[in-house]
């Protein structure tokens, strides 16, 4: 409802801007026709017209941007609130059960395991929000050191396997030649983990994810994460790297998320002099994410 209202106001401002520009052009033509003999007046008229048109265009761009930003903030607040509330509510429920009812040992250890998983999820969301703030601020420079990329990727793969209880066939790692990069270990780990977690998260019930490292040329190395999941429409391939952006549609409604993961991936790539992008043949046809980084000399 709110999104439809906003889309209505965006359409309204664009139409208003275009209408005003049209009126200004018509006025200008009338002005030229009426004053074609008085050159200076015509010149001033042209200048005035240029100012008016530039003003209207800037105003419209500004308004549309502001409306979009508000829309994204709302979506983000909703997503984060959901991501924070759900695990807390779950932990609370287990604790209440443990407090009020006698529970046998097997059940109790299952409750503890679920509570640990929920608190991990909670911590991951909080960490994601804090990292976005850190990366976004101009002051926070990456803390660079020589890092073995293969080792980092392997650790991230192992972590995701444990988190999602996956077998090596479900989440495979194909190491390339050993390469060192100059990187902020924490940031690169976060970026790679985000890509692998997403590949699993957007795979649906059958997880078949492959993570590879490969040298691109003398100066660059790439981490490629390939899945056979929901895929991404062509129009969304760039948009999804924007802060708070989630591809619209039933997938986003079904799978929880904050829209921060890929923003972090692209920001980390940029801060290290690399780049990140997504490839997909479209919905239902899987996707591949590539993180390209410069090798350490
Ligand atoms: P989140 O997953 O928390 O929504 P991200 O920034 O990690 O945020 O991803 C942004 C959007 O990109 C997701 O909402 C999803 O629409 C899309 N996306 C990311 N990774 C994949 C993937 N492996 N397969 C399909 N869609 C993806």
Short mmCIF file of N, CA and C and ligand atoms in Angstrom, two decimals, residues 198-199 201-202 227 230-232 240 245-247 256-263 287 289, ligand 1:
data_model
loop_
_atom_site.label_atom_id
_atom_site.label_comp_id
_atom_site.label_asym_id
_atom_site.label_seq_id
_atom_site.Cartn_x
_atom_site.Cartn_y
_atom_site.Cartn_z
N UNK A 198 24.50 -16.10 1.06
CA UNK A 198 23.42 -15.78 0.12
C UNK A 198 23.15 -16.94 -0.84
N UNK A 199 24.25 -17.52 -1.36
CA UNK A 199 24.09 -18.62 -2.32
C UNK A 199 23.29 -19.76 -1.68
N UNK A 201 21.27 -19.42 1.06
CA UNK A 201 19.96 -18.87 1.44
C UNK A 201 19.00 -18.83 0.24
N UNK A 202 19.51 -18.45 -0.93
CA UNK A 202 18.64 -18.29 -2.11
C UNK A 202 18.67 -19.54 -3.00
N UNK A 227 25.53 -20.72 -7.65
CA UNK A 227 24.43 -21.53 -7.09
C UNK A 227 23.41 -21.86 -8.17
N UNK A 230 17.35 -19.35 -6.93
CA UNK A 230 16.24 -18.57 -7.48
C UNK A 230 16.63 -17.71 -8.68
N UNK A 231 17.93 -17.42 -8.84
CA UNK A 231 18.36 -16.58 -9.97
C UNK A 231 17.93 -15.12 -9.76
N UNK A 232 18.37 -14.26 -10.67
CA UNK A 232 18.12 -12.82 -10.51
C UNK A 232 17.70 -12.25 -11.87
N UNK A 240 20.91 -4.81 -6.92
CA UNK A 240 21.01 -5.55 -5.65
C UNK A 240 22.25 -5.20 -4.83
N UNK A 245 18.82 -2.50 -0.72
CA UNK A 245 17.99 -2.97 -1.84
C UNK A 245 17.83 -4.50 -1.80
N UNK A 246 16.57 -4.96 -1.95
CA UNK A 246 16.28 -6.38 -2.10
C UNK A 246 15.46 -6.54 -3.37
N UNK A 247 15.79 -7.55 -4.19
CA UNK A 247 15.04 -7.72 -5.44
C UNK A 247 13.57 -7.93 -5.09
N UNK A 256 14.04 -14.06 4.63
CA UNK A 256 14.34 -12.82 5.36
C UNK A 256 15.73 -12.28 5.02
N UNK A 257 15.88 -10.98 5.14
CA UNK A 257 17.18 -10.35 4.87
C UNK A 257 17.08 -8.85 5.07
N UNK A 258 18.25 -8.19 5.13
CA UNK A 258 18.27 -6.76 5.41
C UNK A 258 18.66 -5.91 4.20
N UNK A 259 19.14 -6.55 3.14
CA UNK A 259 19.59 -5.79 1.96
C UNK A 259 20.94 -5.12 2.17
N UNK A 260 21.72 -5.61 3.17
CA UNK A 260 23.02 -4.99 3.44
C UNK A 260 24.20 -5.82 2.93
N UNK A 261 24.00 -7.13 2.80
CA UNK A 261 25.11 -8.04 2.49
C UNK A 261 25.88 -7.66 1.23
N UNK A 262 25.20 -7.45 0.12
CA UNK A 262 25.90 -7.17 -1.13
C UNK A 262 26.47 -5.76 -1.16
N UNK A 263 25.83 -4.85 -0.42
CA UNK A 263 26.40 -3.50 -0.29
C UNK A 263 27.78 -3.62 0.38
N UNK A 287 22.63 -18.30 -10.03
CA UNK A 287 23.43 -17.08 -10.22
C UNK A 287 24.87 -17.31 -9.82
N UNK A 289 28.22 -15.06 -8.37
CA UNK A 289 28.74 -13.79 -7.85
C UNK A 289 30.27 -13.85 -7.91
P1 LIG B 1 19.64 -9.77 1.83
O1 LIG B 1 20.03 -11.14 1.35
O2 LIG B 1 19.81 -9.62 3.30
O3 LIG B 1 18.31 -9.35 1.32
P2 LIG B 1 21.85 -8.82 0.20
O4 LIG B 1 22.40 -7.45 0.05
O5 LIG B 1 22.79 -9.89 0.61
O6 LIG B 1 20.64 -8.69 1.21
O7 LIG B 1 21.18 -9.22 -1.18
C1 LIG B 1 20.36 -8.27 -1.83
C2 LIG B 1 19.36 -8.99 -2.73
O8 LIG B 1 20.05 -9.64 -3.80
C3 LIG B 1 18.60 -10.11 -2.03
O9 LIG B 1 17.48 -9.60 -1.35
C4 LIG B 1 18.22 -11.00 -3.19
O10 LIG B 1 17.07 -10.47 -3.84
C5 LIG B 1 19.38 -10.84 -4.15
N1 LIG B 1 20.37 -11.96 -4.04
C6 LIG B 1 21.55 -11.93 -3.38
N2 LIG B 1 22.22 -13.09 -3.53
C7 LIG B 1 21.45 -13.87 -4.31
C8 LIG B 1 21.58 -15.20 -4.84
N3 LIG B 1 22.65 -15.96 -4.58
N4 LIG B 1 20.58 -15.67 -5.64
C9 LIG B 1 19.50 -14.90 -5.92
N5 LIG B 1 19.32 -13.66 -5.44
C10 LIG B 1 20.27 -13.14 -4.65
#
